[in-house]
CSV table of C-alpha atoms and ligand atoms in Angstrom, one decimal:
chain,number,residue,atom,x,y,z
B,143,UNK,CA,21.8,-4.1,-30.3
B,144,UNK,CA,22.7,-6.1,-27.1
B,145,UNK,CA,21.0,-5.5,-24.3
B,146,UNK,CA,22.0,-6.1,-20.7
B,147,UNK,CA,19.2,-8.6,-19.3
B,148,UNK,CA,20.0,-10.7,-16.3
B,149,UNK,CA,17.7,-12.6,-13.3
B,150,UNK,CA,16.9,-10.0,-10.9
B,151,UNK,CA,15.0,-10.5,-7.7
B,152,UNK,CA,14.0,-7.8,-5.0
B,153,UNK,CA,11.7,-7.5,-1.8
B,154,UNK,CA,9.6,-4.9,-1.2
B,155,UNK,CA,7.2,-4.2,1.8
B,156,UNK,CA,3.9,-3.5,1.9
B,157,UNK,CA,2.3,-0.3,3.4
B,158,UNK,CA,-0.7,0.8,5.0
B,159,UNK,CA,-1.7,4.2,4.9
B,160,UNK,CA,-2.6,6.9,7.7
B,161,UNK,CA,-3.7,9.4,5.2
B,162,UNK,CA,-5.4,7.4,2.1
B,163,UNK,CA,-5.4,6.8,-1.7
B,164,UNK,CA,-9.4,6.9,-2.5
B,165,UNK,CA,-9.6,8.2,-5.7
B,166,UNK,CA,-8.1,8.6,-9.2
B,167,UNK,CA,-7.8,11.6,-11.5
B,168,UNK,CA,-6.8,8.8,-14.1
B,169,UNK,CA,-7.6,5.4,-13.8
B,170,UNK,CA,-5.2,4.2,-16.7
B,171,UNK,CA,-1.9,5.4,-15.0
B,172,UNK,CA,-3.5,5.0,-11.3
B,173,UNK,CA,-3.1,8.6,-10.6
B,174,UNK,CA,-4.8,9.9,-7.1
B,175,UNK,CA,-6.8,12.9,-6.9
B,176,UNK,CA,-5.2,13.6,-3.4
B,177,UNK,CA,-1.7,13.2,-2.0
B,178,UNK,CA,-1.1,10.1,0.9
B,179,UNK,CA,1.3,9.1,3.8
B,180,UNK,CA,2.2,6.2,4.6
B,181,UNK,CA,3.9,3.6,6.7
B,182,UNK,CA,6.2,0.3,5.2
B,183,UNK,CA,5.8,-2.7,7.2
B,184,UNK,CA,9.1,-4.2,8.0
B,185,UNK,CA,8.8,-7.5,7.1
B,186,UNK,CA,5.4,-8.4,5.4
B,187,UNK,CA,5.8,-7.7,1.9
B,188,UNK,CA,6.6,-9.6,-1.5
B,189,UNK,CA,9.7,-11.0,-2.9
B,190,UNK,CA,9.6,-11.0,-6.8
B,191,UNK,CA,12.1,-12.9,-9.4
B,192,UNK,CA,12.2,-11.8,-12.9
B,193,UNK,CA,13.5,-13.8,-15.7
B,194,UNK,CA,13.8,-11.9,-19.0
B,195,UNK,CA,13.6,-15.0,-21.4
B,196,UNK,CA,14.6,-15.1,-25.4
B,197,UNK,CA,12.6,-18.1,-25.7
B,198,UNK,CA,8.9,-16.9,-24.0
B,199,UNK,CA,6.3,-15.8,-26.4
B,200,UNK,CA,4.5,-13.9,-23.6
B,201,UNK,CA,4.9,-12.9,-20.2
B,202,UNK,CA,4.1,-16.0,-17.5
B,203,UNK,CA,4.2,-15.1,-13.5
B,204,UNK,CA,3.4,-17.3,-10.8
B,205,UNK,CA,2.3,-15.9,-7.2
B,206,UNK,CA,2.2,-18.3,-4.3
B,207,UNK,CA,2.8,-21.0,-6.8
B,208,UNK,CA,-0.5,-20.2,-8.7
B,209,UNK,CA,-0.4,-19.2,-12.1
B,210,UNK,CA,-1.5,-15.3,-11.6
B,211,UNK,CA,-5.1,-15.0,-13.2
B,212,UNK,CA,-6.2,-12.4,-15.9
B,213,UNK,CA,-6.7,-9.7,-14.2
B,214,UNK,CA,-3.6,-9.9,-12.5
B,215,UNK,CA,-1.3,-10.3,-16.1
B,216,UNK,CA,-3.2,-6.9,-17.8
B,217,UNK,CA,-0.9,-5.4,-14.6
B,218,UNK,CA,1.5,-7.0,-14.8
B,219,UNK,CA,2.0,-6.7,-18.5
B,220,UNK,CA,1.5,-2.4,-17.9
B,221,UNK,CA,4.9,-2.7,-15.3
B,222,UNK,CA,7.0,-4.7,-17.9
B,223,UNK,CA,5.8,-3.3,-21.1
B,224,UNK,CA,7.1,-0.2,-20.1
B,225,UNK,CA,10.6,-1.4,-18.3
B,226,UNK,CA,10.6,-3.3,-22.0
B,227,UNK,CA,9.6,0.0,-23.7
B,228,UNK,CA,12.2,2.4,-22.1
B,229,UNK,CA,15.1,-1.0,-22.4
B,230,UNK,CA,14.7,-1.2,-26.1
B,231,UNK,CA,14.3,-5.1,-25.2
B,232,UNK,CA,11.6,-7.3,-26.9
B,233,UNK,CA,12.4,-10.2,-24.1
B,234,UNK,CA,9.3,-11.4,-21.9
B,235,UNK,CA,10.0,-12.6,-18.7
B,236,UNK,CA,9.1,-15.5,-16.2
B,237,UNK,CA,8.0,-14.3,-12.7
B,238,UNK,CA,7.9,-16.2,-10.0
B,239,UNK,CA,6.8,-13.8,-6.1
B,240,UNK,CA,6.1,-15.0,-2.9
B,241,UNK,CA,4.1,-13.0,-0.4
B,242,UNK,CA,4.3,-12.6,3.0
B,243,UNK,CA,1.2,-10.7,2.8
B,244,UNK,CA,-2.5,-12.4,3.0
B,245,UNK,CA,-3.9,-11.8,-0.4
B,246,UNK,CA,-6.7,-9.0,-0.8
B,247,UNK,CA,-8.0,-8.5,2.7
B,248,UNK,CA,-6.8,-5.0,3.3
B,249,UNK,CA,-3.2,-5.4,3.7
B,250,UNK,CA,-2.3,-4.1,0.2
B,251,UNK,CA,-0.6,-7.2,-0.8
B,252,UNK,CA,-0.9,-5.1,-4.2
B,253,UNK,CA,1.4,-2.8,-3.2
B,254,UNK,CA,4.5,-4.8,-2.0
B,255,UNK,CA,3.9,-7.0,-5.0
B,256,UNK,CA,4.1,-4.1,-7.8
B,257,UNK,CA,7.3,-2.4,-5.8
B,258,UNK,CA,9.1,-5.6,-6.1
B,259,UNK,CA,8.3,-6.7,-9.6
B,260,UNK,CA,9.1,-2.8,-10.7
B,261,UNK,CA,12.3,-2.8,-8.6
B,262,UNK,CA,13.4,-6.7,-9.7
B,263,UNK,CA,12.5,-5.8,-13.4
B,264,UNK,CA,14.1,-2.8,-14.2
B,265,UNK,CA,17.4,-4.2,-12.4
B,266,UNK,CA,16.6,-7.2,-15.2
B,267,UNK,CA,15.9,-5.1,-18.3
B,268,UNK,CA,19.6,-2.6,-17.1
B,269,UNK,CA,17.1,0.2,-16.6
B,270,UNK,CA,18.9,3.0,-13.9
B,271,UNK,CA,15.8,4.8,-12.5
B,272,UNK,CA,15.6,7.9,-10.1
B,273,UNK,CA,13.8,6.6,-6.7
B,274,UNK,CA,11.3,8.8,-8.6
B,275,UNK,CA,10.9,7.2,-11.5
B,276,UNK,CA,10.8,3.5,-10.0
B,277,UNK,CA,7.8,4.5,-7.9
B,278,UNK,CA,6.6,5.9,-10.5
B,279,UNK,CA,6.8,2.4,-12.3
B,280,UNK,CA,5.4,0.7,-9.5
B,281,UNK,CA,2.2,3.0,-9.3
B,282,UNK,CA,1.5,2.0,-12.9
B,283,UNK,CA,0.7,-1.4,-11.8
B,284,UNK,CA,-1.4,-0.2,-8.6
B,285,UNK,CA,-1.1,3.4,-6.9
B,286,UNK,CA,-0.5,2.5,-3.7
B,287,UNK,CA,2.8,0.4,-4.7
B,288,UNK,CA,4.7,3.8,-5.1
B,289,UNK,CA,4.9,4.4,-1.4
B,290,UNK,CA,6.0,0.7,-1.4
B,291,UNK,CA,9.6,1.6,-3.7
B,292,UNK,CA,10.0,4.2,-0.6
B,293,UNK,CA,9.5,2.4,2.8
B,294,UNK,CA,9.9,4.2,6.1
B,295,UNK,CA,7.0,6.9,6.1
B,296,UNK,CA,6.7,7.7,2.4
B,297,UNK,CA,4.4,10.4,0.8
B,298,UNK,CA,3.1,10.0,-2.3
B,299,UNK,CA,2.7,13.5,-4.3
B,300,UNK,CA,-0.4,13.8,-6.2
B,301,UNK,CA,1.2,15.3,-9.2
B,302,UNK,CA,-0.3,18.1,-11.9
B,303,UNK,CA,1.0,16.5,-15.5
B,304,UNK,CA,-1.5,14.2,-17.2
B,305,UNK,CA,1.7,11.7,-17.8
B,306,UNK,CA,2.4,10.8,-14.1
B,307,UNK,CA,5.6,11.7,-14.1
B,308,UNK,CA,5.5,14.0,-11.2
B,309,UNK,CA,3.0,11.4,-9.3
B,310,UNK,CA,5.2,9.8,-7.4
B,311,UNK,CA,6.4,8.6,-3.4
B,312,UNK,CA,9.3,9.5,-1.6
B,313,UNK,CA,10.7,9.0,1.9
B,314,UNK,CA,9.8,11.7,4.1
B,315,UNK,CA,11.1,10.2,7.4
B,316,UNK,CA,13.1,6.8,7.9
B,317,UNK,CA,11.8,4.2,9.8
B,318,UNK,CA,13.9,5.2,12.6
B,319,UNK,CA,12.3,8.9,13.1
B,320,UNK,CA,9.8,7.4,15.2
B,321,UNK,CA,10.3,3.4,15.8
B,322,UNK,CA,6.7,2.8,16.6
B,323,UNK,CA,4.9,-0.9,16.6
B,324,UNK,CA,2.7,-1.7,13.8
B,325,UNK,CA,0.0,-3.8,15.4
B,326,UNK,CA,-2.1,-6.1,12.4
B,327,UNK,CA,-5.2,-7.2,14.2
B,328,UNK,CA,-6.7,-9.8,11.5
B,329,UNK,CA,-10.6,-10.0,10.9
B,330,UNK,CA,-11.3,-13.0,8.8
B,331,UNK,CA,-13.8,-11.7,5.7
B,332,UNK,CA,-12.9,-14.0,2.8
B,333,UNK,CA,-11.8,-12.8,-0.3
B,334,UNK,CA,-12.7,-9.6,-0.5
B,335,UNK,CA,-15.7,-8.8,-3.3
B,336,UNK,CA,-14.9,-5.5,-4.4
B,337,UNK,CA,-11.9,-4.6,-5.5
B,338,UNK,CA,-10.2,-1.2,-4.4
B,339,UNK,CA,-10.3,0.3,-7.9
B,340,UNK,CA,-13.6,-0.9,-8.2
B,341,UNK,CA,-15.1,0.2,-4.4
B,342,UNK,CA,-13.1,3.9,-5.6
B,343,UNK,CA,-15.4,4.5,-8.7
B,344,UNK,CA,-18.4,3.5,-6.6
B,345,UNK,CA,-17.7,5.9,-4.2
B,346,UNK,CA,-16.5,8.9,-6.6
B,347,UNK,CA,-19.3,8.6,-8.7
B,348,UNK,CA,-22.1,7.8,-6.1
B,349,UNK,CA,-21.5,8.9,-2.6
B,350,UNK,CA,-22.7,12.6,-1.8
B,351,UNK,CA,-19.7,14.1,-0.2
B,352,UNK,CA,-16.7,12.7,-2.5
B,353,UNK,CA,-15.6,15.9,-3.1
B,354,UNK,CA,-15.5,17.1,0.4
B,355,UNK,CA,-13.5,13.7,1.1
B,356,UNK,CA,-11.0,14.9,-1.2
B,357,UNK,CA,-10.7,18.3,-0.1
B,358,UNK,CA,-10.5,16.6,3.5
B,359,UNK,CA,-7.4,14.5,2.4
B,360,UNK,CA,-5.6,18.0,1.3
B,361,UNK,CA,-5.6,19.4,4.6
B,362,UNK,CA,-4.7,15.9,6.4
B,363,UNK,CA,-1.5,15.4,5.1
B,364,UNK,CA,0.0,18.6,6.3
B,365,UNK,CA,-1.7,17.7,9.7
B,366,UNK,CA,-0.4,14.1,9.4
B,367,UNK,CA,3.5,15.1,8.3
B,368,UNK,CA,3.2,17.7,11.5
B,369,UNK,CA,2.4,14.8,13.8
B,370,UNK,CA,4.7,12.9,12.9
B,371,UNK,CA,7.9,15.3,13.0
B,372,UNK,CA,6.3,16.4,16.1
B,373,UNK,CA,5.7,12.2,17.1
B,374,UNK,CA,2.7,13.1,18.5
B,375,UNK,CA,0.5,10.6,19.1
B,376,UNK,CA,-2.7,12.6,20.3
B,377,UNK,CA,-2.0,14.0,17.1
B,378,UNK,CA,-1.8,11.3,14.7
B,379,UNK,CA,-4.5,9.4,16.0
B,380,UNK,CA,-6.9,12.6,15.0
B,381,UNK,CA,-5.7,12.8,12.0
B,382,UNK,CA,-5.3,8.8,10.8
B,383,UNK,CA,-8.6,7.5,12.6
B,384,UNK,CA,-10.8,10.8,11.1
B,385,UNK,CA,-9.2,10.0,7.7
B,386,UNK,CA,-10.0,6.0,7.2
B,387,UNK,CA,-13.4,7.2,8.6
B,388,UNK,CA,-14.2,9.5,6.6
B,389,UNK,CA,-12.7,7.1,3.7
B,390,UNK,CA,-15.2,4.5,4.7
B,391,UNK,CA,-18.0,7.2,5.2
B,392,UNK,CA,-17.7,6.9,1.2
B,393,UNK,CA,-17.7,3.7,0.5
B,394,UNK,CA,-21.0,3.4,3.1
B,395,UNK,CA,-22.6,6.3,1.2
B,396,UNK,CA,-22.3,4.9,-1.6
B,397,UNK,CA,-24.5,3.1,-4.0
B,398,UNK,CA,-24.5,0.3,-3.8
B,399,UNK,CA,-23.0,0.8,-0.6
B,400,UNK,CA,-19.8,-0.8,0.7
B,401,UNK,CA,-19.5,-2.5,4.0
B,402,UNK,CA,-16.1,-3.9,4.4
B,403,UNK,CA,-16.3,-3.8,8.4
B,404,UNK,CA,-17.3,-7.1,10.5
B,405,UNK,CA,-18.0,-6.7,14.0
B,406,UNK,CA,-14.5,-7.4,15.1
B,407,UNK,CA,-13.6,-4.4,13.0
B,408,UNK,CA,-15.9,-2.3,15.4
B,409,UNK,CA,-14.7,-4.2,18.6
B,410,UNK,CA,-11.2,-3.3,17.7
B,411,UNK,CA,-12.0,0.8,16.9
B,412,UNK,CA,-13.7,0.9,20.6
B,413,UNK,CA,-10.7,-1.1,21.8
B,414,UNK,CA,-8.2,1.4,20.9
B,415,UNK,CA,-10.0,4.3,21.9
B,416,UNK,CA,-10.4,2.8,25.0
B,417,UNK,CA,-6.9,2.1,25.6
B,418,UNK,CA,-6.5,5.6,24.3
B,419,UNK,CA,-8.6,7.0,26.5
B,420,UNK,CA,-6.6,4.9,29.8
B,421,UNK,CA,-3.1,6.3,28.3
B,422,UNK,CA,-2.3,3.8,25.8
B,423,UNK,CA,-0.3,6.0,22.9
B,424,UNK,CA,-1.8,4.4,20.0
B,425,UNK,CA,-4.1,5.1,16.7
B,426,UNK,CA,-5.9,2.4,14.3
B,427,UNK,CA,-6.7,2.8,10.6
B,428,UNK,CA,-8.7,0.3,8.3
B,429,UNK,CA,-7.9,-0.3,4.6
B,430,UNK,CA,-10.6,-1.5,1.7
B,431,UNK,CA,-11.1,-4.4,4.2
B,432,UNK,CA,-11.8,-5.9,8.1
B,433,UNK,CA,-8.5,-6.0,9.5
B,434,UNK,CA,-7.4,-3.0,11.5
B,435,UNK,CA,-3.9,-1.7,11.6
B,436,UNK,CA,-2.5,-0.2,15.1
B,437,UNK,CA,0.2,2.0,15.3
B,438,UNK,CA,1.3,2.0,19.3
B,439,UNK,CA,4.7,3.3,21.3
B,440,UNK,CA,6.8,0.6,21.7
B,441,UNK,CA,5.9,0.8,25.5
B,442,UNK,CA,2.7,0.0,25.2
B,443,UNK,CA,2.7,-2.0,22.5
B,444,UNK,CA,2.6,-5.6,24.4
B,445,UNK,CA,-0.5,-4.2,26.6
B,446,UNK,CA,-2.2,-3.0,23.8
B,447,UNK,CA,-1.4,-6.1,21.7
B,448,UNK,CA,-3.3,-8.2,24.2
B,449,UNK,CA,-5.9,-6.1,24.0
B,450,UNK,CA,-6.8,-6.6,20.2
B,451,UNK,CA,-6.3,-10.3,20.4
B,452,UNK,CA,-9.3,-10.5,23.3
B,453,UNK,CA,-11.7,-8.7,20.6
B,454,UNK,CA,-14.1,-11.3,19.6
B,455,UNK,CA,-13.8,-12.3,16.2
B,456,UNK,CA,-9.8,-11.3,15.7
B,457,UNK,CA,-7.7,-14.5,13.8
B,458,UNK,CA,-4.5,-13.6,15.5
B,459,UNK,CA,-3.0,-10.0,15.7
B,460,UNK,CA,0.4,-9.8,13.8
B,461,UNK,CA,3.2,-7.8,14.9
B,462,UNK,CA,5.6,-6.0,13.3
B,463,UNK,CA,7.9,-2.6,12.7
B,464,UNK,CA,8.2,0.4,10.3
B,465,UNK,CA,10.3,-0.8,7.6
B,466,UNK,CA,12.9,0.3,4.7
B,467,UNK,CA,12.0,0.2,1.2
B,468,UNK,CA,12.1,-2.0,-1.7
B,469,UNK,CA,15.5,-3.3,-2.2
B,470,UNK,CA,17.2,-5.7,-4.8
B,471,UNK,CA,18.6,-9.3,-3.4
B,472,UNK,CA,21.8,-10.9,-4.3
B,473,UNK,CA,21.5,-14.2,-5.7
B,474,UNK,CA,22.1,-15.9,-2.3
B,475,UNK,CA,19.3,-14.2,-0.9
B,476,UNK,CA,16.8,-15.3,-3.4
E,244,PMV,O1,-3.3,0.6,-4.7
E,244,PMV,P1,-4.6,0.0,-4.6
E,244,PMV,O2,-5.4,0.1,-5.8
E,244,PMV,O3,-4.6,-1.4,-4.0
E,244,PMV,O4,-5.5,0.9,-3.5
E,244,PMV,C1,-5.2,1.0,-2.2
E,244,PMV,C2,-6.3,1.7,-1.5
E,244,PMV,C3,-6.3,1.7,0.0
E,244,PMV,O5,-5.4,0.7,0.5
E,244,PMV,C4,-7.7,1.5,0.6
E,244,PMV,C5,-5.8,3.0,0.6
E,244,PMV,C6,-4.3,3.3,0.5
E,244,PMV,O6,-4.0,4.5,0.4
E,244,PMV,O7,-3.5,2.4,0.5
């Protein structure tokens, strides 16, 4: 049989989330124990080539022109096998992605990365997927890619079947619902040390009140999809701030515990309750990691920008908008 394959190359964005992904019911097929919302970040993100190649005995990808490490390939390999699987092709495939992203210190440069190497490779392997099934795809490679295949502000359904079929993102409002400013206030950490799947098994299987996190998550994303129909900021911030607390009440109750905060992570919190509490519309969250993500009215978003970059201890804070979803490029854009 011939089989369409062809160079296909897409650019997704990453996400942060205002309700979060802390937990797995499956750990193989990154399924969460609780639903999420999320935001896309315009332009920060990952573009992703893929090559499907008669003459490659394996799979080779290269990220930021590095050869991605092991760790990175058992991923990887989980994405394609399965756009191979469903194809009928036996074709590996060069990869070449550039981020816009920095790597592992909690801006989910994971989950641009797998939106864009599911939605480039299934355009390479001829695969037509449902917007269901291609986040789908991408959660296989990490969970919190399959708000990334969505954009705008995406919620990611839990799903019931033990296949992950029905655990999957879609777009709940379009970036244009509510045109807020996503302010990316950058604490330098290093590499992070513990991964997020790693820092979630900690904390499910050592911190006292996982479940109570869980059952918290439930009620916050029908909290957090009312605030934003309603766009109301008082609202969100309640909502989004409580949650990545109580997500890092977890990981700091668990043993060993996990402290992913540096000070400027703390200076920033008290910043924007500050500014919060002189009128500013604006709310933060905090990922597996130091930086600390601002949403803020487009009004007050240059105040409130200067602001964060006074904290002690913040690199630069990065600026940016709610964004679209992943999309494929034409060869002139890639
Ligand atoms: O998709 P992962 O395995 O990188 O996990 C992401 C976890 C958090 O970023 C901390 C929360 C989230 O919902 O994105």
């Amino acid at each position: 049989m011939s089989l369409p394959t062809r160079r296909a190359a897409a650019f997704a964005p990453s996400n942060i989330a205002l309700t979060k992904y802390w937990g797995k019911r499956d750990a193989r097929l990154n399924l969460p124990l609780a639903p999420s919302v999320s935001v896309a970040l315009a332009e920060l993100g990952s573009l992703t080539i893929v090559q499907p190649d008669a003459d490659l005995a394996e799979d080779v990808m290269v990220v930021d022109d590095q050869p991605l490490d092991d760790a990175g390939m058992v991923k990887v390999r989980r994405v394609l096998d399965q756009v191979r699987q469903r194809s009928g092709s036996r074709w590996f495939a060069g990869l070449r992605s550039v981020n816009t992203v920095p790597p592992a210190r909690g801006l989910a440069s994971s989950a641009s990365a797998f939106a864009a190497l599911a939605t480039a490779a299934a355009e390479a392997y001829g695969l037509a997927l449902t917007p269901a099934e291609l986040s789908a795809l991408a959660r296989s490679g990490s969970g919190s890619a399959s708000r990334s295949t969505a954009g705008g502000f995406a919620l990611w359904h839990k799903g019931e079947r033990d296949d992950g079929s029905d655990s999957f993102a879609e777009q709940v409002f379009a970036p244009e619902h509510w045109p807020l400013r996503v302010l990316v206030a950058r604490v330098e950490a290093g590499r992070k040390a513990v991964s997020s799947t790693r820092g979630m098994a900690l904390a499910d299987t050592s911190a006292p009140f996982f479940r109570a996190w869980i059952e918290q998550c439930d009620r916050d994303v029908p909290a957090c999809l009312d605030a934003l129909a309603h766009k109301h900021m008082r609202s969100l911030a309640e909502v989004v701030e409580g949650n990545a607390l109580a997500m890092h009440a977890t990981m700091l109750a668990g043993r060993p515990p996990l402290v992913y905060w540096q000070p400027a992570t703390v200076g920033v919190i008290h910043t924007v309750r500050q500014l919060r509490a002189e009128g500013a519309e604006c709310c933060f969250t905090i990922d597996a990691g130091s930086s600390v993500v601002v949403l803020v009215e487009p009004q007050d978003a240059r105040p409130v920008a200067d602001a964060l970059a006074a904290v002690d201890g913040i690199e630069e804070v990065i600026q940016t908008r709610i964004g679209a979803g992943a999309r494929l490029l034409s060869s002139g854009e890639a």
